[in-house]
Short mmCIF file of C-alpha atoms in Angstrom, two decimals:
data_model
loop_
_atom_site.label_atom_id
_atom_site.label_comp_id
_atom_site.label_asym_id
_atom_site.label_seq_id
_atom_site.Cartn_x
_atom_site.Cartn_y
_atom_site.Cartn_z
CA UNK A 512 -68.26 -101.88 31.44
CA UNK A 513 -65.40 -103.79 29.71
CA UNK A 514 -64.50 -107.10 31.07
CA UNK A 515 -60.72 -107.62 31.91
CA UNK A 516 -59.43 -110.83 32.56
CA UNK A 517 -57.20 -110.94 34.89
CA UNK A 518 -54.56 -113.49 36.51
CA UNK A 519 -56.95 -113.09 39.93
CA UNK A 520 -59.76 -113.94 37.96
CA UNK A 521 -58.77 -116.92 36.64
CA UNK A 522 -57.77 -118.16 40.17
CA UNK A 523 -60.67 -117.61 41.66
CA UNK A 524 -62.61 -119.02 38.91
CA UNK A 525 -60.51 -122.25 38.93
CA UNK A 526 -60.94 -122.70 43.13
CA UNK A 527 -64.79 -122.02 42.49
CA UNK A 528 -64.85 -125.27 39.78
CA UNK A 529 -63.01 -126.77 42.41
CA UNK A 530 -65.16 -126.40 45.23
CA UNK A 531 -67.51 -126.76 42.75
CA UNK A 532 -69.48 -123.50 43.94
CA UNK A 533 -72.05 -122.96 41.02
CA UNK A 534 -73.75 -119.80 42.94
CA UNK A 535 -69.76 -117.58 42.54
CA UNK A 536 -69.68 -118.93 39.36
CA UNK A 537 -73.53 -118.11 37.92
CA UNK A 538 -72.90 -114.36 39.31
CA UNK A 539 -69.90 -113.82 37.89
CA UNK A 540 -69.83 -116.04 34.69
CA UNK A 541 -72.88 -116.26 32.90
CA UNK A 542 -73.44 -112.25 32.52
CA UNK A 543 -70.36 -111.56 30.48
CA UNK A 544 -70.41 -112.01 26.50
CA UNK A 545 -69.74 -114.64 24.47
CA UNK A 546 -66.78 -113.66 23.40
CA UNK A 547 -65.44 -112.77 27.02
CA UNK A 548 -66.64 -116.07 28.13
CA UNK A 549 -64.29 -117.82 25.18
CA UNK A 550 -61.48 -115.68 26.45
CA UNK A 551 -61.82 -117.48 30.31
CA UNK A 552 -62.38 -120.68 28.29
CA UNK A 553 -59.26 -120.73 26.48
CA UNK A 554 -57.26 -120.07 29.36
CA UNK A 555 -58.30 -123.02 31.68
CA UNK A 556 -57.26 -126.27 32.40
CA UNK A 557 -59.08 -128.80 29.92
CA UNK A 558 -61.26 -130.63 33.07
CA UNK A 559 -62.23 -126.90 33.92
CA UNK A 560 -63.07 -126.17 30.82
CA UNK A 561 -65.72 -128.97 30.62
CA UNK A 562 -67.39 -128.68 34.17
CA UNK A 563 -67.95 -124.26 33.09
CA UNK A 564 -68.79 -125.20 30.07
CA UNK A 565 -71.51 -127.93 30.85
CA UNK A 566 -73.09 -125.16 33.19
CA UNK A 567 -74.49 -122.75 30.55
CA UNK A 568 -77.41 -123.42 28.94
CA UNK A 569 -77.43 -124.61 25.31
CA UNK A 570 -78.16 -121.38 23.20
CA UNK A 571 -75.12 -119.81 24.95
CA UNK A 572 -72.71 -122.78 24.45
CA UNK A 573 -73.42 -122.23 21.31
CA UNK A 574 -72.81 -118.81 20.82
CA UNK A 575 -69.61 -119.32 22.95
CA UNK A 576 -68.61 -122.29 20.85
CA UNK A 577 -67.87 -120.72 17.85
CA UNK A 578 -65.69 -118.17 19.88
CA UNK A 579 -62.79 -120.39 21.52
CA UNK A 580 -60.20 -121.72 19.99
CA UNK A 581 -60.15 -124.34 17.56
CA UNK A 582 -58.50 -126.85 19.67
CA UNK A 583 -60.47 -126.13 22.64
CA UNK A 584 -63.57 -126.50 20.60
CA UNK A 585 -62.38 -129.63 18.97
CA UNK A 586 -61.90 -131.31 22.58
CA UNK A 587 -65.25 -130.15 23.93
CA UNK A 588 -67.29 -131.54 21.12
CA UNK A 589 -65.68 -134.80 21.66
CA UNK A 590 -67.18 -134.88 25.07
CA UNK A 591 -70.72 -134.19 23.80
CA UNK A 592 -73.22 -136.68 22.26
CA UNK A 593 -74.65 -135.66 18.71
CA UNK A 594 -77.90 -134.73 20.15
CA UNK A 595 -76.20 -132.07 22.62
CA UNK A 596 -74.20 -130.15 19.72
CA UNK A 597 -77.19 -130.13 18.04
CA UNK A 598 -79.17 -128.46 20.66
CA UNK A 599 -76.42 -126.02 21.35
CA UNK A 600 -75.54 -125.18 16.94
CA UNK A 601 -79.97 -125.28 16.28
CA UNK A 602 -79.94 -121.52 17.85
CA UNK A 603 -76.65 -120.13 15.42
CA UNK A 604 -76.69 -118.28 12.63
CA UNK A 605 -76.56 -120.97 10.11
CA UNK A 606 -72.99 -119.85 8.77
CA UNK A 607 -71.57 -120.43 12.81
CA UNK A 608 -73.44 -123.64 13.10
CA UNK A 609 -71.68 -125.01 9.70
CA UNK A 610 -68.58 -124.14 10.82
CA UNK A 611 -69.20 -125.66 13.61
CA UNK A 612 -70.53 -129.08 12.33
CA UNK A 613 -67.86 -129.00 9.28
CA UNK A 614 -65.62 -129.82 12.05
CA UNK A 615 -66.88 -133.38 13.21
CA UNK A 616 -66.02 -136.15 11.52
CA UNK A 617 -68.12 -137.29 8.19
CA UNK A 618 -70.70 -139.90 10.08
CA UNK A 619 -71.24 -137.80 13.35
CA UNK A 620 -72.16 -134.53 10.46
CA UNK A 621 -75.37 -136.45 9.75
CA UNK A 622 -76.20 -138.12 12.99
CA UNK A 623 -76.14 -134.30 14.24
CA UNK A 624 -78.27 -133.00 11.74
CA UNK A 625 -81.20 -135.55 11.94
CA UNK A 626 -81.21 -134.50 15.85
CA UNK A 627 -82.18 -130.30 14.59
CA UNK A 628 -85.52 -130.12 15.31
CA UNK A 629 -86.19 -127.16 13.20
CA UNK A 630 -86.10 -128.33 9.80
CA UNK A 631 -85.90 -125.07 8.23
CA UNK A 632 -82.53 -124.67 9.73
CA UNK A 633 -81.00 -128.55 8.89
CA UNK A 634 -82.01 -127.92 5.58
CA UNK A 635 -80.65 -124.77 5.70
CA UNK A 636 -77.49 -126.48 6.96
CA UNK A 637 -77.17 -129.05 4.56
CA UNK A 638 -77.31 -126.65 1.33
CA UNK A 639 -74.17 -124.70 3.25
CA UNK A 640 -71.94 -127.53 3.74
CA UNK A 641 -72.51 -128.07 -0.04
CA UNK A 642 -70.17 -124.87 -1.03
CA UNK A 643 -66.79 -124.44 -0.62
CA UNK A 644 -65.81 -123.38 2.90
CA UNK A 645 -63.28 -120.50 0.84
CA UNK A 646 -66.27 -119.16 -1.24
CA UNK A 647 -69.24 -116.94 -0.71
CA UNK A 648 -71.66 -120.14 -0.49
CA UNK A 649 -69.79 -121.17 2.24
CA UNK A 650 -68.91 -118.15 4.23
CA UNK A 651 -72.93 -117.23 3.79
CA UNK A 652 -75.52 -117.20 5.88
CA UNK A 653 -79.29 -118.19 4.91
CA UNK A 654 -80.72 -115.84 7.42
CA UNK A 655 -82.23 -112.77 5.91
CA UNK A 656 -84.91 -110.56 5.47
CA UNK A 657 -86.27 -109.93 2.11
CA UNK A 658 -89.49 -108.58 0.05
CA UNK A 659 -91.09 -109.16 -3.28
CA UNK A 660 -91.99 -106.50 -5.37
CA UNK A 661 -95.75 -107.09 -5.90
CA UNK A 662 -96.29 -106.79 -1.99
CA UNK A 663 -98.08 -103.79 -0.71
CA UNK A 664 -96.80 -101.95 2.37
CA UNK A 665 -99.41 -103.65 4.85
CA UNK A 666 -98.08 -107.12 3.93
CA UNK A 667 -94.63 -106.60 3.53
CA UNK A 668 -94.47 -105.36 7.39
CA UNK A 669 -95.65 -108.71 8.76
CA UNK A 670 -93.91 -110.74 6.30
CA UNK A 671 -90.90 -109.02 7.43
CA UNK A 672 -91.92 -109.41 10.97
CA UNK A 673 -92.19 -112.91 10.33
CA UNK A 674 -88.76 -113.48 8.97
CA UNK A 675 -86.97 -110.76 11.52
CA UNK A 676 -87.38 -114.00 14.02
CA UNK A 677 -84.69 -115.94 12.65
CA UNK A 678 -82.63 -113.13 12.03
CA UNK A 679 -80.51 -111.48 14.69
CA UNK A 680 -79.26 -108.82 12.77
CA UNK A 681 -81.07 -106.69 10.27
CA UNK A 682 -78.73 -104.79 7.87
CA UNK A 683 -80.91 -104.73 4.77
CA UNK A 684 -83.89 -105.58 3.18
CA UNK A 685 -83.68 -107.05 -0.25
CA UNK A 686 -86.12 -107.13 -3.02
CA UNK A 687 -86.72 -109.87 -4.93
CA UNK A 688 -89.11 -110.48 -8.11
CA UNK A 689 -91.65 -113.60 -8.54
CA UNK A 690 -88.82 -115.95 -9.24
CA UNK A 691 -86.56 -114.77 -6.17
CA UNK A 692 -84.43 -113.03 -8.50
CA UNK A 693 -82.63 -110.54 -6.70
CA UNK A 694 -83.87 -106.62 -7.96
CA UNK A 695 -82.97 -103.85 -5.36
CA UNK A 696 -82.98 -102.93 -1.70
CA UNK A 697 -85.82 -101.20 0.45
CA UNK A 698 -85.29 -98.40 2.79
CA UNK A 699 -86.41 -99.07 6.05
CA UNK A 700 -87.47 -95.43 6.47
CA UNK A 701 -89.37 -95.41 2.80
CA UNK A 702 -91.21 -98.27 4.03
CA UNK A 703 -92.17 -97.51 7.67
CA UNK A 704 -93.08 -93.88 6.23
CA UNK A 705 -95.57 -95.23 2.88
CA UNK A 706 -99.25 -95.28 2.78
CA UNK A 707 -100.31 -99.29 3.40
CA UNK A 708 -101.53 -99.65 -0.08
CA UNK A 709 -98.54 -98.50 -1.56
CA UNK A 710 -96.58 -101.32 -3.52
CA UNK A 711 -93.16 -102.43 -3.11
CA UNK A 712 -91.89 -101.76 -6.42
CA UNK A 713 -92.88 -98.27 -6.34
CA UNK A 714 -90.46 -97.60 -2.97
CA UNK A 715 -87.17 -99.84 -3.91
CA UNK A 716 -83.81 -98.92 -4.83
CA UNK A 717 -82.67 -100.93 -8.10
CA UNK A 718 -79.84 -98.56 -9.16
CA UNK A 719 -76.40 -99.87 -8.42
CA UNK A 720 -77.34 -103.29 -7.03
CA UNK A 721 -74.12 -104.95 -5.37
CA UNK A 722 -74.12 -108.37 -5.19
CA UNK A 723 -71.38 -111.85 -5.32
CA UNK A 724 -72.17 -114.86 -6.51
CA UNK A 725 -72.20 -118.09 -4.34
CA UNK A 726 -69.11 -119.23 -6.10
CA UNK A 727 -66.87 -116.17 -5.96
CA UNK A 728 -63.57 -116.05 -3.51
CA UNK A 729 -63.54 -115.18 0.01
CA UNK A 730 -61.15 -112.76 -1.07
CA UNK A 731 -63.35 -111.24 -3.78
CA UNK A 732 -66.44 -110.85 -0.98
CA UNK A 733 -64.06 -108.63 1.09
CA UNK A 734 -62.83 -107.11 -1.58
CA UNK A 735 -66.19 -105.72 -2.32
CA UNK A 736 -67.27 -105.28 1.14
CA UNK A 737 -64.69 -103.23 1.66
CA UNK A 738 -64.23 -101.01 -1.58
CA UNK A 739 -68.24 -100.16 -1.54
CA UNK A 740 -68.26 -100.23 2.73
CA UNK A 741 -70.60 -102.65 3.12
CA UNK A 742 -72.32 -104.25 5.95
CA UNK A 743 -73.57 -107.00 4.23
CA UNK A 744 -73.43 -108.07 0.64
CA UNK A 745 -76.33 -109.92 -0.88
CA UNK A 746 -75.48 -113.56 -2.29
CA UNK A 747 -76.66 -114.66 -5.73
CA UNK A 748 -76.98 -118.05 -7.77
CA UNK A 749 -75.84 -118.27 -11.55
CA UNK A 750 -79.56 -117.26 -11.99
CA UNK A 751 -79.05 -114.33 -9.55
CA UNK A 752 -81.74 -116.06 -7.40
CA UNK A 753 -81.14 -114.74 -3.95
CA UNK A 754 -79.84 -117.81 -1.92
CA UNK A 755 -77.51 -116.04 1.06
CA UNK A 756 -76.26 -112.66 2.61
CA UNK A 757 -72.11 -112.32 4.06
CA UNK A 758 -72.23 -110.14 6.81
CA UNK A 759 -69.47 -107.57 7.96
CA UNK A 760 -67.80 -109.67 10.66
CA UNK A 761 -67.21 -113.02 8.61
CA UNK A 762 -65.51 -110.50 6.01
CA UNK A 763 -63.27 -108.73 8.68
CA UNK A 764 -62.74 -112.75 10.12
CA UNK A 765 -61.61 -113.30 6.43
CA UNK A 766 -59.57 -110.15 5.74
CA UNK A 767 -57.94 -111.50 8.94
CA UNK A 768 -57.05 -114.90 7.86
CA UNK A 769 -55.49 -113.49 4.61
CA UNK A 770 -53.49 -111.14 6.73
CA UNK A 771 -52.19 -113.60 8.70
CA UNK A 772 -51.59 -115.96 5.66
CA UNK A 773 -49.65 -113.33 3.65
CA UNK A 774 -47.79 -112.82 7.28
CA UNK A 775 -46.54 -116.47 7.61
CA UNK A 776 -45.87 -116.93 3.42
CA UNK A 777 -43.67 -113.67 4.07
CA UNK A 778 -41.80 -115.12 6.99
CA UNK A 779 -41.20 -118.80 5.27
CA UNK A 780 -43.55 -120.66 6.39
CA UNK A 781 -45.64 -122.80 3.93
CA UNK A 782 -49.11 -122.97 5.14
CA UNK A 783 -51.35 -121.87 7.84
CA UNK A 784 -50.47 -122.94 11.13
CA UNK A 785 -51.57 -121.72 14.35
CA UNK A 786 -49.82 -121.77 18.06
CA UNK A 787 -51.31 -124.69 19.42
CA UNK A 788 -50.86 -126.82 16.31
CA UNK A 789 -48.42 -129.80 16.28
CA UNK A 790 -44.52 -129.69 17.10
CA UNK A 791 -44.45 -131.96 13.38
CA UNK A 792 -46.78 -129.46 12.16
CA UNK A 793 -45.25 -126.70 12.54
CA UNK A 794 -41.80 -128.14 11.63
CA UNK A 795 -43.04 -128.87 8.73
CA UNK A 796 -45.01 -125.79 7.22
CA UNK A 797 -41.21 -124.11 8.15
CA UNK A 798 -39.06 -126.36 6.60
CA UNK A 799 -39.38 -125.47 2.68
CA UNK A 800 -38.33 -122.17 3.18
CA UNK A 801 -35.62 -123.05 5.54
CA UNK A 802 -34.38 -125.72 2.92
CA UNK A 803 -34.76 -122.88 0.17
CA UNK A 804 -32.42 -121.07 2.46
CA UNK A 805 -29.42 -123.90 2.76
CA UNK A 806 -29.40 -123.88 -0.81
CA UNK A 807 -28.78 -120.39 -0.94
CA UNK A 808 -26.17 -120.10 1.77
CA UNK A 809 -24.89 -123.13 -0.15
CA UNK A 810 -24.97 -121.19 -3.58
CA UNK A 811 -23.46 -118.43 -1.92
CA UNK A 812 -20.76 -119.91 -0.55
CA UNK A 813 -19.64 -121.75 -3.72
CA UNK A 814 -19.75 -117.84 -5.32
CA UNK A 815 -17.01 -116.99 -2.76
CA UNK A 816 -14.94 -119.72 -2.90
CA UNK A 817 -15.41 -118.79 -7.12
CA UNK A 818 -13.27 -115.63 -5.61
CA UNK A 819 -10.86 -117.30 -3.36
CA UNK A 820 -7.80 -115.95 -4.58
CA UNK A 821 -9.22 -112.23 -5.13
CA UNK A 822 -10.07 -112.24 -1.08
CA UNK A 823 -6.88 -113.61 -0.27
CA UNK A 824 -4.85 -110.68 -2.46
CA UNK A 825 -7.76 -107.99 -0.96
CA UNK A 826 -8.76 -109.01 2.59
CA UNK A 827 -10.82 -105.88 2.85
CA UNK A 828 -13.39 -107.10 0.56
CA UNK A 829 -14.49 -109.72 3.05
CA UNK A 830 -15.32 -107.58 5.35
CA UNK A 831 -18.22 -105.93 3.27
CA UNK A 832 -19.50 -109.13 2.01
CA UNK A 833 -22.85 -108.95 5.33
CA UNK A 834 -23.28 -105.47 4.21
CA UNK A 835 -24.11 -105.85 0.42
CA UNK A 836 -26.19 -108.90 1.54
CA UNK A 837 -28.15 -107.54 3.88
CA UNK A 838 -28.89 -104.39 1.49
CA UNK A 839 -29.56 -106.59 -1.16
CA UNK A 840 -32.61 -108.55 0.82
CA UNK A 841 -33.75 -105.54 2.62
CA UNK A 842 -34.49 -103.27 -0.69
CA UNK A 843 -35.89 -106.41 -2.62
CA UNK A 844 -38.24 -107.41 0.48
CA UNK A 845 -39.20 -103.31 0.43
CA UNK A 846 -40.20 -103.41 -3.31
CA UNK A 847 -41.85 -106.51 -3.43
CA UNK A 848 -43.98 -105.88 -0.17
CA UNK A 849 -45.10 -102.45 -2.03
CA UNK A 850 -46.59 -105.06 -5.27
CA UNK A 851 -48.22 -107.45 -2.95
CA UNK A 852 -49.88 -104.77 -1.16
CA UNK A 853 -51.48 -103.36 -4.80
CA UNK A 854 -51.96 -106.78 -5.69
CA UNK A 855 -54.01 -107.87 -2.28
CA UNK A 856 -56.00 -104.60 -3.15
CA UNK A 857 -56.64 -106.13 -6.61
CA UNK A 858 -54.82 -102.77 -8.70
CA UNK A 859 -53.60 -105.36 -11.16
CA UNK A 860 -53.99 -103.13 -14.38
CA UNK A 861 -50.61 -103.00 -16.26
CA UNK A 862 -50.33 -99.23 -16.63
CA UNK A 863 -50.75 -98.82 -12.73
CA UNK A 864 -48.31 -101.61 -12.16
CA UNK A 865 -46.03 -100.05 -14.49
CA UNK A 866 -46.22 -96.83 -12.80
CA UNK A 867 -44.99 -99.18 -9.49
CA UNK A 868 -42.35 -100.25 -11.61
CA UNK A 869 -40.82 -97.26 -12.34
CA UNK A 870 -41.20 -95.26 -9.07
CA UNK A 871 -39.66 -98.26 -7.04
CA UNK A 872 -36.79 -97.59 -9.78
CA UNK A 873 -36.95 -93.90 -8.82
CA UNK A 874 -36.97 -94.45 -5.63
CA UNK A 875 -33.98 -97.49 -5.83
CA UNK A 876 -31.88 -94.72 -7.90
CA UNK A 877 -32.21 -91.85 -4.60
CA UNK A 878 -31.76 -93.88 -2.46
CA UNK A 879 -28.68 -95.80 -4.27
CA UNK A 880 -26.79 -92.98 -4.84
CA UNK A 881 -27.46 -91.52 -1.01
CA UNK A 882 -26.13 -94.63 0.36
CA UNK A 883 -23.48 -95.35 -2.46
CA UNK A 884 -21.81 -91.97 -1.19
CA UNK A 885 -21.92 -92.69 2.21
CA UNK A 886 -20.25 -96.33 2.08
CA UNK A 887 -17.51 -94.63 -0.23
CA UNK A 888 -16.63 -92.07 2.48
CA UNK A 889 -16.59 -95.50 4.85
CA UNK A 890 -14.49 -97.47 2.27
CA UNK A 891 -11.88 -94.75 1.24
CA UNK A 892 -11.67 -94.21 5.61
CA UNK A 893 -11.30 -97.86 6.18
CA UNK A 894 -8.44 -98.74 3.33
CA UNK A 895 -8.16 -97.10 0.01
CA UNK A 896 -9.91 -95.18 -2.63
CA UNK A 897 -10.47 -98.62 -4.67
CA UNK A 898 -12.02 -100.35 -2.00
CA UNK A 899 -14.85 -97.64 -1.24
CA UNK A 900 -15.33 -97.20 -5.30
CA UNK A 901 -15.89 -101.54 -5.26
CA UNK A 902 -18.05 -101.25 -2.40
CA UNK A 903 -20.53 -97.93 -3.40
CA UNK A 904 -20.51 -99.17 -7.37
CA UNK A 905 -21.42 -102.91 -6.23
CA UNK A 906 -23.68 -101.52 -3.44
CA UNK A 907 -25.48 -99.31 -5.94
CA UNK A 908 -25.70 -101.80 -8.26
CA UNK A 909 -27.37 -104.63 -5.94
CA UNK A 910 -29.90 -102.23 -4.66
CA UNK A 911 -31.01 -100.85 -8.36
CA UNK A 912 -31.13 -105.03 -9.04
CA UNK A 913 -32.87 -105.93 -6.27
CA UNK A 914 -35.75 -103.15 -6.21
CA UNK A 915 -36.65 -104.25 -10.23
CA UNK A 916 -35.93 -108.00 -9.13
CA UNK A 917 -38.59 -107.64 -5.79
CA UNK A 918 -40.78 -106.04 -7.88
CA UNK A 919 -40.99 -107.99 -11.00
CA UNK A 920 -41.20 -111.59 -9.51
CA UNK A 921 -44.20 -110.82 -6.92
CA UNK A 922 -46.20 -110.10 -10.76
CA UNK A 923 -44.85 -112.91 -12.39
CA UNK A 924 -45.68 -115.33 -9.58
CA UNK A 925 -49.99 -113.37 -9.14
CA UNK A 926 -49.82 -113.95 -13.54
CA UNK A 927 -49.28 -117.55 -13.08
CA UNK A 928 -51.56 -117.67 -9.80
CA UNK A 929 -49.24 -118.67 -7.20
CA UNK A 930 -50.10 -116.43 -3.95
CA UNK A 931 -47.43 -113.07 -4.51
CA UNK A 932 -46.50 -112.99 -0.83
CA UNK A 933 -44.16 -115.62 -1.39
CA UNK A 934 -42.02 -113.15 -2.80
CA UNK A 935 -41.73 -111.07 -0.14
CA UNK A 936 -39.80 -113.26 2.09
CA UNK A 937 -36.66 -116.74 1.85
CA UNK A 938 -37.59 -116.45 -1.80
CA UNK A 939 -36.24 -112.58 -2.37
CA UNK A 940 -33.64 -112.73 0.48
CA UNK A 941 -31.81 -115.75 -0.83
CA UNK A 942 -32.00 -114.46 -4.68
CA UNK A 943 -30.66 -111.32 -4.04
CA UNK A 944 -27.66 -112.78 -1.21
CA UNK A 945 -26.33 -114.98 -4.51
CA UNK A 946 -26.60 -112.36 -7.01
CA UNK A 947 -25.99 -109.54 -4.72
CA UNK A 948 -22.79 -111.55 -3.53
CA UNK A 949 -21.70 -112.46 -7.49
CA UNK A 950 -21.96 -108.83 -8.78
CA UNK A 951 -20.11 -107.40 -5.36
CA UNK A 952 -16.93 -109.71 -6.15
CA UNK A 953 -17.38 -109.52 -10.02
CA UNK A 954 -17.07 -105.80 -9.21
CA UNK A 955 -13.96 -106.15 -7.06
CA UNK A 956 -11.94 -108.50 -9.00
CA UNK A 957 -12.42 -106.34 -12.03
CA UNK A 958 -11.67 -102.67 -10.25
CA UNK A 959 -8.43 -104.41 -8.70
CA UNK A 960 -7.38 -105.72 -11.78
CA UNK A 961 -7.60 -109.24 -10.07
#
């Protein structure tokens, strides 16, 4: 059964660490997962935390380390000598235990690793933290089970029995040639159902070998992960030696991060941050866009006052000024969200991008006219034919602008390599509230003969 955590839970659990009643908290605790563990952990007080903590043994504070929250981590290895992270990291997957360790300051990295007793797995350690922590080196894992192509059958089972004790899960087994070059993948089934004797290389797939290479994107690991529905994707050197596998939950933990990246660019704000970072932090991953957005309620205001005397003679036309604004960031945002989308999916070839280009204008022209006719009807109501024709020619006008405009900038920004979802949020809105705002009055002033 699921846990739930509840509010009664968490009480109970917090009057248990303070009556310090290890037998309620064994029975109920140390059964759950991991992950539900993390969940309790991140929701008590930081002395609680500790004292739970400090009660399960090593392998699982590991396991439930690289679970909680990054702050909450970050204060519980502070209260831990060198020698205890390593004993609770030596039983990780080696990705989890270098994402653990990347964490500690420079000095303490080492001191930790001389204290892994298995040497294997501090070596194993050591070549990670060598890669980039946003490429496939260093979202890899060493852990893997693999086969050479000279092996017969009867050997390849306990080699592979062998190397299945390091590894916790077994998605595929790779084939490899004399130099470790990576050649194909074995079927499980093929093998367990061949005659001892047979070889390897007369059992293994080699046709349509997916692989990355150790210095290729985050982004490009999920990319193929997810367009060939992968559960783990082989890792290659520049000699296409095979050094790593990326399994199927550090690629949903990185389509993840990229959601929530594009997210936050979108909405203005600069750079990652999370909840529990930093009042200063936060203030100022936010403040760019927000500046971005004075100017532009600066640049907009100077348009108006440009038109002073027109909205004195023509009142009316103030009173539309929100509306073509609004409409003006809302069909820009649209269009550009629709780019970034094919862009995040990689369908960046010019004749499918050009395709975008024209049905956003399609679908800008419909949708123009449809809401051109409407704010006419309003207009003509509300004070004269002349008025609605300003407000439906200007309001057509903006939106046909702004669909081309929030389309074309999210592809000039990807051609020059700065991250498209910038485009989708301050950026558009204030663009299109200027322009949207000059070609509204421009509009008036020339229909009233101003």
């Amino acid at each position: 059964m699921r846990f739930e955590l509840t509010k009664e839970f968490l009480e109970e659990l917090a009057q248990s660490i303070l009556r310090k009643d290890i037998t309620w908290i064994k029975t109920n605790i140390f059964d759950l997962h991991d992950a539900d563990i993390a969940d309790i952990i991140d929701e008590l007080e930081e002395d609680q935390v500790e004292y739970l903590y400090r009660l399960l043994d090593p392998e699982t504070q590991g396991e439930v380390l690289i679970e909680i929250e990054d702050d909450a981590r970050d204060r519980l290895l502070k209260t831990f000598s060198s020698k205890e992270i390593a004993a609770q990291i030596e039983s990780l997957d080696s990705d989890d235990a270098v994402d653990v360790i990347a964490e500690l300051p420079k000095d303490q990295v080492e001191e930790v690793i001389s204290h892994i007793k298995d040497n294997e797995a501090a070596d194993d350690i050591v070549d990670l933290l060598n890669y980039d922590e946003d490429s496939a080196g260093g979202l890899m894992q060493k852990e893997l089970i693999k086969a050479q192509l000279d092996w017969p059958v009867n050997r390849c089972i306990v080699e592979l029995r062998k190397q299945a004790e390091d590894v916790e899960r077994v998605f595929t087994i790779y084939v490899v040639d004399s130099d470790d070059k990576l050649v194909g993948f074995l079927s499980l089934k093929r093998l367990l159902f061949a005659s001892p004797n047979t070889q390897i290389k007369d059992l293994y797939q080699h046709k349509n070998v997916i692989s990355v290479r150790s210095n290729d994107s985050n982004e490009e690991v999920a990319g193929v992960m997810e367009k060939y529905d992968l559960v783990s994707v082989p890792v290659v050197d520049l000699q296409n030696k095979l050094i790593g596998r990326v399994t199927i939950d550090d690629a949903v933990d990185v389509i993840k991060e990229e959601a929530e990246k594009d997210f936050q660019m979108a909405s203005g704000i600069s750079e990652k941050i999370e909840s529990s970072f930093s009042v200063w932090r936060i203030s100022r991953a936010r403040l760019p866009w927000l500046l971005i957005g004075l100017l532009g309620g600066i640049l907009g205001a100077q348009v108006i006052s440009g038109f002073e005397g027109g909205i004195l003679k023509i009142p009316a036309l103030a009173f539309f000024i929100p509306l073509i604004t609004a409409m003006g960031g809302n069909v820009g945002v649209q269009s550009s969200a629709i780019v970034v989308q094919s862009l995040a999916k990689g369908d960046d070839q010019f004749g499918s991008i050009l395709k975008k280009i024209a049905k956003e204008s399609i679908v800008a022209l419909i949708n123009g006219i449809l809401l051109s006719l409407i704010i006419f009807s309003i207009g003509y109501v509300f004070d004269s034919t002349t008025l609605g024709l300003v407000v439906s020619i200007s309001l057509f006008t903006v939106i046909m602008f702004a669909a081309v405009f929030g389309t074309l900038i999210p592809l000039l920004l990807d051609k020059y390599n700065i991250d498209p979802a910038l485009a989708t949020g301050p950026f558009i809105t204030t663009v299109n509230d200027v322009l949207g705002l000059f070609i509204y009055l421009t509009i008036g002033m020339l229909l009233y003969g101003i």
